[in-house]
Amino acid sequence: MGTNVRAEGITKQVEVDISLSPRVNSVKPSKTIAITDLATALMQAGVPVIRLAAGEPDFDTLTMVAEAGMNAIREVCSPGDEVIIPGVFYVSCPGVARLADATPVILPTLISNNFLLDLEVLKSAISEKSKVPILCSLSNPTGSVYPKKLLEEIADIVAKHPRLLACGREHLLSMDFQRLLQ
């Protein structure tokens, strides 16, 4: 890609390599964004659409919040580490792990158990490479909420593995969004 470089009143066109790293290129495009883009195109074509793909609050995600989430995983994961993700999960979770050079490990969950993480499945998935188990309660996209007792049992398992750093988003339930936006 060509770009202009200016120095001491001289402008020169130079070639600049803006290719992305293999790590970034390995992340698959977001299906949520693809569906949102399709809905937008249909709406622009005059087709009535009820948008259910992406959460669309009337405010942008705070940059500091988005950066903090990415930094948290990047700063604790090294290449080859594993990020444990209970399925069903938010579509971007595996991509975030890959961006941190970590390997997403998807654990099966069952509809009969409200898509909550099974303790035996968690125990059997933990290895010497496990670093971050991601736990979302209120879960996106299932809406499942972990009961306090199950969270305590998961915490007991994580506590037995000093290498693990649990990552969740329960703070969202108590955030004062109006105050944050001021």
Coordinates of C-alpha atoms in Angstrom, one line a residue:
M1 CA 0.0 0.0 0.0
G2 CA 1.4 3.4 -0.9
T3 CA 1.4 6.3 1.5
N4 CA 2.9 9.8 1.5
V5 CA 5.9 10.6 3.7
R6 CA 6.7 14.2 4.4
A7 CA 10.0 15.5 5.8
E8 CA 11.4 19.0 5.6
G9 CA 9.0 20.1 2.9
I10 CA 9.6 17.0 0.7
T11 CA 6.7 14.6 0.0
K12 CA 7.6 11.1 -1.3
Q13 CA 5.3 8.1 -2.1
V14 CA 6.6 5.0 -0.3
E15 CA 5.3 1.4 -0.1
V16 CA 4.3 0.4 3.4
D17 CA 3.6 -3.2 4.5
I18 CA 0.4 -3.2 6.6
S19 CA -0.1 -6.9 6.7
L20 CA -1.5 -8.3 9.9
S21 CA 0.2 -11.0 12.0
P22 CA -0.7 -14.7 11.6
R23 CA -2.3 -14.5 15.0
V24 CA -4.7 -11.7 14.0
N25 CA -5.4 -13.4 10.6
S26 CA -6.3 -16.6 12.4
V27 CA -9.3 -15.0 14.0
K28 CA -12.5 -15.7 12.1
P29 CA -14.8 -12.9 11.1
S30 CA -17.6 -12.3 13.6
K31 CA -20.9 -14.0 12.6
T32 CA -22.7 -11.4 14.8
I33 CA -21.3 -8.6 12.7
A34 CA -22.1 -10.4 9.5
I35 CA -25.7 -10.8 10.5
T36 CA -25.8 -7.2 11.7
D37 CA -24.4 -6.0 8.3
L38 CA -27.0 -8.1 6.5
A39 CA -29.8 -6.7 8.6
T40 CA -28.5 -3.2 7.8
A41 CA -28.4 -3.8 4.1
L42 CA -31.9 -5.2 4.1
M43 CA -33.2 -2.2 6.0
Q44 CA -31.5 0.1 3.6
A45 CA -33.2 -1.8 0.8
G46 CA -36.6 -1.1 2.4
V47 CA -37.1 -4.5 3.9
P48 CA -38.7 -4.4 7.4
V49 CA -36.2 -6.0 9.8
I50 CA -36.4 -6.7 13.5
R51 CA -32.7 -6.6 14.6
L52 CA -31.8 -9.4 17.0
A53 CA -28.2 -10.0 16.1
A54 CA -26.1 -7.6 18.1
G55 CA -26.8 -5.9 21.3
E56 CA -27.2 -2.3 20.3
P57 CA -27.4 0.0 23.3
D58 CA -27.7 3.7 22.6
F59 CA -24.0 4.2 23.7
D60 CA -20.7 2.8 22.6
T61 CA -18.7 0.3 24.6
L62 CA -16.3 2.3 26.7
T63 CA -12.8 2.0 25.1
M64 CA -11.3 1.4 28.5
V65 CA -13.7 -1.6 29.1
A66 CA -12.9 -3.2 25.8
E67 CA -9.2 -2.7 26.2
A68 CA -9.2 -4.0 29.8
G69 CA -10.9 -7.3 28.7
M70 CA -8.4 -7.9 26.0
N71 CA -5.4 -6.9 28.1
A72 CA -6.5 -9.1 30.9
I73 CA -6.3 -12.2 28.7
R74 CA -3.2 -11.1 26.8
E75 CA -1.3 -10.2 29.9
V76 CA -1.8 -13.6 31.6
C77 CA -1.6 -15.9 28.6
S78 CA 1.5 -17.1 26.9
P79 CA 1.6 -19.0 23.6
G80 CA 0.3 -22.5 24.2
D81 CA -1.8 -21.6 27.3
E82 CA -5.4 -22.8 27.3
V83 CA -8.5 -20.7 27.9
I84 CA -11.4 -22.8 29.1
I85 CA -14.7 -21.7 27.7
P86 CA -18.0 -23.4 28.6
G87 CA -20.2 -23.9 25.6
V88 CA -22.6 -22.4 24.6
F89 CA -20.5 -19.2 24.6
Y90 CA -20.5 -15.6 23.2
V91 CA -19.2 -15.9 19.6
S92 CA -16.1 -13.8 20.2
C93 CA -14.6 -15.8 23.1
P94 CA -12.5 -18.2 21.1
G95 CA -11.2 -15.4 18.9
V96 CA -10.1 -13.4 22.0
A97 CA -8.2 -16.5 23.2
R98 CA -6.5 -16.8 19.8
L99 CA -5.5 -13.2 19.8
A100 CA -3.7 -13.8 23.0
D101 CA -1.8 -16.7 21.4
A102 CA -3.8 -19.1 23.6
T103 CA -5.8 -22.1 22.6
P104 CA -9.5 -22.1 23.3
V105 CA -10.8 -25.3 25.0
I106 CA -14.5 -25.5 24.6
L107 CA -16.2 -27.6 27.3
P108 CA -19.6 -29.2 26.5
T109 CA -22.7 -28.1 28.4
L110 CA -26.2 -29.5 28.3
I111 CA -29.5 -27.8 27.8
S112 CA -30.9 -30.2 30.6
N113 CA -28.4 -28.4 32.9
N114 CA -29.3 -24.9 31.7
F115 CA -25.9 -24.8 29.8
L116 CA -24.1 -24.5 33.2
L117 CA -20.6 -25.9 33.5
D118 CA -20.4 -29.4 34.9
L119 CA -17.9 -29.7 37.7
E120 CA -16.5 -33.1 36.6
V121 CA -16.1 -31.8 33.0
L122 CA -14.2 -28.8 34.4
K123 CA -11.9 -31.0 36.5
S124 CA -11.1 -33.3 33.6
A125 CA -10.3 -30.4 31.3
I126 CA -7.8 -28.7 33.5
S127 CA -4.2 -29.4 32.4
E128 CA -0.8 -28.0 33.0
K129 CA -1.5 -25.6 30.0
S130 CA -4.8 -24.3 31.4
K131 CA -4.6 -20.6 32.4
V132 CA -7.9 -18.9 32.2
P133 CA -11.4 -20.3 32.7
I134 CA -14.0 -17.8 31.4
L135 CA -17.2 -17.9 33.3
C136 CA -20.1 -15.7 32.4
S137 CA -23.2 -15.4 34.7
L138 CA -25.5 -14.0 33.3
S139 CA -24.5 -16.0 30.3
N140 CA -24.6 -14.6 26.8
P141 CA -26.3 -16.0 24.7
T142 CA -28.1 -18.5 27.0
G143 CA -29.2 -16.2 29.8
S144 CA -28.2 -18.9 32.4
V145 CA -27.2 -17.7 35.8
Y146 CA -24.9 -19.7 38.0
P147 CA -26.3 -20.4 41.5
K148 CA -24.1 -19.2 44.3
K149 CA -23.4 -22.8 45.4
L150 CA -22.1 -23.8 42.0
L151 CA -19.9 -20.7 41.8
E152 CA -18.4 -21.6 45.2
E153 CA -17.7 -25.1 44.0
I154 CA -16.1 -23.8 40.8
A155 CA -14.0 -21.4 43.0
D156 CA -12.9 -24.4 45.1
I157 CA -11.7 -26.2 42.0
V158 CA -9.9 -23.1 40.6
A159 CA -8.2 -22.5 44.0
K160 CA -6.6 -25.9 43.8
H161 CA -4.8 -24.8 40.7
P162 CA -2.7 -21.7 41.4
R163 CA -1.9 -21.3 37.7
L164 CA -5.6 -20.6 37.0
L165 CA -6.9 -17.1 36.9
A166 CA -10.7 -17.1 36.7
C167 CA -12.3 -14.5 34.4
G168 CA -16.0 -13.5 34.5
R169 CA -18.2 -10.6 33.9
E170 CA -20.5 -10.6 36.9
H171 CA -19.5 -6.9 37.5
L172 CA -21.9 -6.0 34.7
L173 CA -24.9 -6.8 37.0
S174 CA -23.9 -4.0 39.3
M175 CA -22.5 -1.4 37.0
D176 CA -24.0 2.1 37.0
F177 CA -23.9 2.7 33.2
Q178 CA -25.4 6.2 33.5
R179 CA -22.6 7.3 35.8
L180 CA -19.9 5.7 33.5
L181 CA -21.2 7.6 30.5
Q182 CA -21.1 11.0 32.1

